[in-house]
């Protein structure tokens, strides 16, 4: 379905981004991976995906808090593949603390990685999409782009911001063959959430399993995690002709979290 298309997925060495990169490659797109991790493990992941999906898979180690790195990543995808058609802004981090105790450096890092990186990458990738009269900018926001939780001031601010960026880019590209959409997952069991489960287990002196159920029970009525595979399939749908008129929207995959 996506043969001949070229994609960048930021933060794709783990969790949701990894699931999205696999879905895009398996649908025929060439993919540029990005993210941190052990160099040997990343190379193993890159080579395995390339041979399983029979597409080109490249890797760029851009630090998403650094605009010059981001520009270099997009330029490198252009050089390697000949252009960028699909940009998935997924890289993200979390820090949990009340606002009075929230460390300034964590605030700055979360705004840079979870919000500003999407601006820099979108700005750099749009010229290729305009030249091709087709493009998909898919921002991985969160239910926290639409509602808040205590102790997540920076994350909630960044995720609300990325939904605003999504709407603005959608208006500026409307009718050009390019769409811009935000995906808002509820809880997904990735390393980012495992840290919060471990903290909850330690604070309440309960088992990790009990902490996991408590986390889901507080917010996600289905009491089931959303999976990276489901998010990957949603990205494929957004790349399909059926989704041509879906732009500027925020699509929830949250087991009913936002319905409450
Ligand atoms: P994760 O920790 O498993 O993966 C994060 C990825 O981002 C990794 O590949 C990591 O190396 C990369 N990354 C982090 N900082 C980076 C930087 N400075 N430069 C480049 N790459 C960097 O987390 P995840 O849960 O898969 O989260 C992915 C996205 O999904 C984030 O934007 C997150 O906010 C969002 N999200 C997650 C959940 C959830 O429940 N896990 C829910 C809603 C939204």
XYZ file of C-alpha atoms and ligand atoms in Angstrom:
304
model
C 0.000 0.000 0.000
C 2.855 2.441 0.775
C 5.403 1.177 -1.739
C 7.522 4.100 -2.956
C 6.688 6.288 0.071
C 9.368 7.391 2.514
C 8.734 7.886 6.230
C 10.528 9.284 9.259
C 9.391 8.076 12.695
C 11.024 9.949 15.582
C 11.644 8.013 18.793
C 11.271 4.658 17.032
C 13.867 2.616 18.932
C 11.237 1.731 21.564
C 7.533 1.469 22.364
C 4.941 3.207 20.202
C 7.415 4.575 17.646
C 8.841 1.085 17.101
C 5.318 -0.262 16.469
C 4.602 2.541 13.988
C 7.909 2.053 12.133
C 7.210 -1.683 11.815
C 3.681 -1.068 10.484
C 4.920 1.450 7.893
C 7.795 -0.795 6.733
C 5.511 -3.839 6.521
C 3.144 -1.765 4.358
C 6.010 -1.084 1.941
C 7.358 2.312 3.010
C 11.059 3.035 3.413
C 11.603 4.159 6.995
C 14.120 6.302 8.827
C 14.379 5.240 12.450
C 15.435 7.642 15.207
C 15.909 7.461 18.951
C 18.356 6.576 21.670
C 19.635 3.172 22.746
C 22.494 0.724 22.440
C 24.140 1.173 19.008
C 24.447 -2.583 18.368
C 20.815 -3.215 19.321
C 19.599 -0.367 17.089
C 21.607 -1.712 14.150
C 20.164 -5.198 14.770
C 16.621 -3.688 14.804
C 17.327 -1.699 11.608
C 18.721 -4.682 9.688
C 15.982 -7.086 10.879
C 13.180 -4.722 9.856
C 14.771 -4.032 6.486
C 15.134 -7.720 5.631
C 11.710 -8.766 7.020
C 9.786 -5.984 5.248
C 12.095 -5.794 2.186
C 12.302 -2.005 2.297
C 15.106 0.449 2.969
C 15.457 1.159 6.681
C 17.899 3.863 7.769
C 18.736 5.276 11.203
C 19.571 8.809 12.308
C 20.569 9.508 15.911
C 19.238 13.102 16.069
C 18.594 14.385 19.574
C 15.043 15.744 19.352
C 15.886 18.528 21.788
C 18.326 19.971 19.212
C 16.844 21.823 16.191
C 20.062 21.496 14.120
C 20.032 17.701 14.660
C 16.382 17.569 13.545
C 17.097 19.530 10.363
C 20.015 17.203 9.657
C 17.780 14.124 10.143
C 15.210 15.387 7.612
C 17.964 16.364 5.148
C 19.508 12.921 5.569
C 16.151 11.197 4.834
C 15.800 13.372 1.728
C 19.307 12.392 0.595
C 18.928 8.674 1.415
C 15.417 8.109 0.049
C 14.993 11.026 -2.382
C 12.257 12.743 -0.353
C 9.994 12.565 2.700
C 6.278 11.694 2.350
C 5.313 10.682 5.894
C 6.530 12.268 9.121
C 5.511 10.748 12.448
C 6.426 13.020 15.358
C 6.493 10.511 18.190
C 9.594 11.032 20.385
C 8.625 11.933 23.918
C 9.615 11.826 27.572
C 7.752 12.188 30.864
C 8.483 13.592 34.315
C 5.985 13.519 37.168
C 6.087 16.095 40.015
C 3.855 18.828 41.500
C 4.304 22.183 39.775
C 6.038 23.824 42.780
C 8.682 21.088 42.729
C 8.884 20.585 38.969
C 12.567 20.938 37.939
C 13.090 23.741 35.363
C 15.430 21.586 33.270
C 12.769 18.831 33.027
C 10.168 21.411 31.948
C 12.506 22.702 29.202
C 13.396 19.174 28.023
C 9.749 18.037 27.822
C 8.671 21.138 25.892
C 11.652 20.742 23.526
C 11.298 16.981 22.884
C 7.497 16.548 23.077
C 6.473 19.796 21.320
C 9.172 21.950 19.673
C 10.734 18.946 17.893
C 7.471 18.445 15.967
C 7.589 22.081 14.792
C 11.213 21.788 13.612
C 10.667 18.436 11.857
C 7.405 19.552 10.214
C 8.996 22.791 8.995
C 11.887 20.846 7.468
C 9.743 18.081 5.892
C 6.862 20.104 4.393
C 8.768 21.348 1.297
C 9.220 17.717 0.102
C 5.529 16.978 0.715
C 4.429 20.140 -1.120
C 6.663 19.233 -4.086
C 5.020 15.788 -4.225
C 1.485 17.152 -3.637
C 1.022 14.412 -1.029
C 2.071 14.144 2.575
C 1.141 12.922 6.028
C 2.229 14.626 9.247
C 1.100 12.461 12.149
C 1.691 13.753 15.657
C 1.596 11.323 18.566
C -0.148 13.446 21.180
C -2.014 11.789 24.093
C -5.266 11.912 26.017
C -3.179 14.471 27.925
C -3.533 16.687 24.838
C -7.219 17.049 25.729
C -7.460 16.610 29.503
C -4.984 16.980 32.363
C -3.702 14.809 35.184
C -2.069 16.194 38.318
C 1.748 16.338 38.483
C 2.196 16.329 34.681
C 2.318 20.101 33.987
C 5.008 20.002 31.300
C 3.676 16.873 29.563
C 0.063 18.131 29.516
C 1.206 21.558 28.243
C 3.306 19.998 25.477
C 0.529 17.602 24.426
C -2.127 20.359 24.370
C 0.387 22.380 22.332
C 0.959 19.663 19.764
C -2.797 19.430 19.123
C -2.725 23.203 18.434
C 0.229 22.744 16.081
C -1.687 19.923 14.338
C -4.684 22.199 13.687
C -2.511 25.048 12.379
C -0.503 22.832 10.009
C -3.787 21.272 8.820
C -5.167 24.718 7.901
C -1.961 25.784 6.157
C -1.838 22.586 4.066
C -5.586 22.076 3.455
C -6.339 21.116 -0.149
C -2.675 20.480 -1.013
C -2.760 16.673 -0.665
C -1.103 16.942 2.744
C -2.918 16.149 5.979
C -1.883 16.669 9.585
C -3.515 14.612 12.335
C -2.884 13.976 16.031
C -3.262 10.501 17.550
C -4.180 10.501 21.241
C -3.418 7.171 22.913
C -4.520 6.386 26.447
C -2.234 4.124 28.500
C 0.160 2.035 26.392
C 2.459 -0.407 28.212
C 5.879 0.947 27.156
C 9.026 1.828 29.160
C 7.618 5.378 29.587
C 4.575 4.000 31.452
C 6.428 1.126 33.173
C 8.396 3.776 35.108
C 5.102 5.235 36.386
C 3.843 1.750 37.335
C 7.065 1.042 39.244
C 6.795 4.400 41.069
C 3.160 3.661 41.979
C 4.073 0.173 43.270
C 6.883 1.608 45.405
C 4.774 4.503 46.761
C 1.786 2.285 47.659
C 3.887 -0.726 48.706
C 1.855 -2.870 46.272
C 2.857 -5.406 43.595
C 3.672 -4.178 40.054
C 0.582 -6.096 38.819
C -1.688 -4.333 41.366
C -0.101 -0.975 40.417
C -0.747 -1.702 36.728
C -4.449 -2.429 37.386
C -4.745 0.666 39.612
C -3.240 2.854 36.873
C -5.696 1.530 34.265
C -8.631 1.629 36.687
C -8.139 5.328 37.453
C -8.413 6.516 33.833
C -9.058 3.881 31.153
C -12.575 2.344 31.383
C -11.694 -0.632 29.148
C -9.060 -1.579 31.770
C -6.925 -2.721 28.829
C -3.800 -1.087 27.447
C -3.784 0.381 23.938
C -1.003 -1.361 21.961
C 1.773 -0.016 19.692
C 0.395 -2.345 16.966
C -3.055 -0.682 17.159
C -1.425 2.738 16.871
C 0.683 1.499 13.934
C -2.477 0.308 12.131
C -4.125 3.691 12.800
C -1.143 5.412 11.171
C -1.600 3.145 8.117
C -5.289 4.095 7.969
C -4.337 7.791 8.097
C -2.019 7.181 5.113
C -4.817 5.513 3.109
C -7.128 7.220 0.572
C -10.051 6.774 3.009
C -8.373 9.303 5.324
C -7.766 12.049 2.745
C -10.316 14.362 4.406
C -9.171 13.672 7.950
C -7.018 16.663 8.820
C -6.678 18.837 11.906
C -8.353 16.156 14.036
C -7.263 14.482 17.239
C -8.084 10.760 17.141
C -8.343 8.998 20.499
C -7.322 5.355 21.078
C -8.002 5.441 24.770
C -10.447 2.697 25.847
C -13.003 5.396 26.741
C -10.750 7.662 28.871
C -11.993 10.886 27.220
C -15.655 9.834 27.263
C -15.875 10.293 31.034
P 9.261 5.072 25.070
O 10.031 5.608 26.241
O 9.057 3.605 24.939
O 9.912 5.588 23.700
C 10.330 6.916 23.547
C 11.202 7.006 22.310
O 11.645 8.375 22.187
C 12.473 6.153 22.419
O 12.813 5.645 21.148
C 13.524 7.168 22.880
O 14.857 6.808 22.553
C 13.062 8.388 22.100
N 13.588 9.632 22.643
C 13.488 10.132 23.893
N 14.147 11.299 23.987
C 14.670 11.539 22.767
C 15.458 12.584 22.216
N 15.862 13.629 22.947
N 15.822 12.497 20.915
C 15.457 11.429 20.162
N 14.708 10.422 20.616
C 14.321 10.481 21.906
O 7.879 5.867 25.143
P 6.468 5.616 24.408
O 5.485 5.323 25.471
O 6.596 4.713 23.237
O 6.146 7.100 23.931
C 6.170 7.511 22.573
C 5.251 8.712 22.399
O 3.920 8.332 22.700
C 5.583 9.900 23.319
O 5.401 11.108 22.611
C 4.555 9.756 24.410
O 4.279 10.983 25.035
C 3.374 9.249 23.620
N 2.338 8.582 24.429
C 2.643 7.494 25.186
C 1.625 6.907 25.919
C 1.862 5.695 26.767
O 0.954 5.344 27.543
N 2.995 5.029 26.682
C 0.329 7.422 25.873
C 0.072 8.529 25.090
C 1.086 9.097 24.362
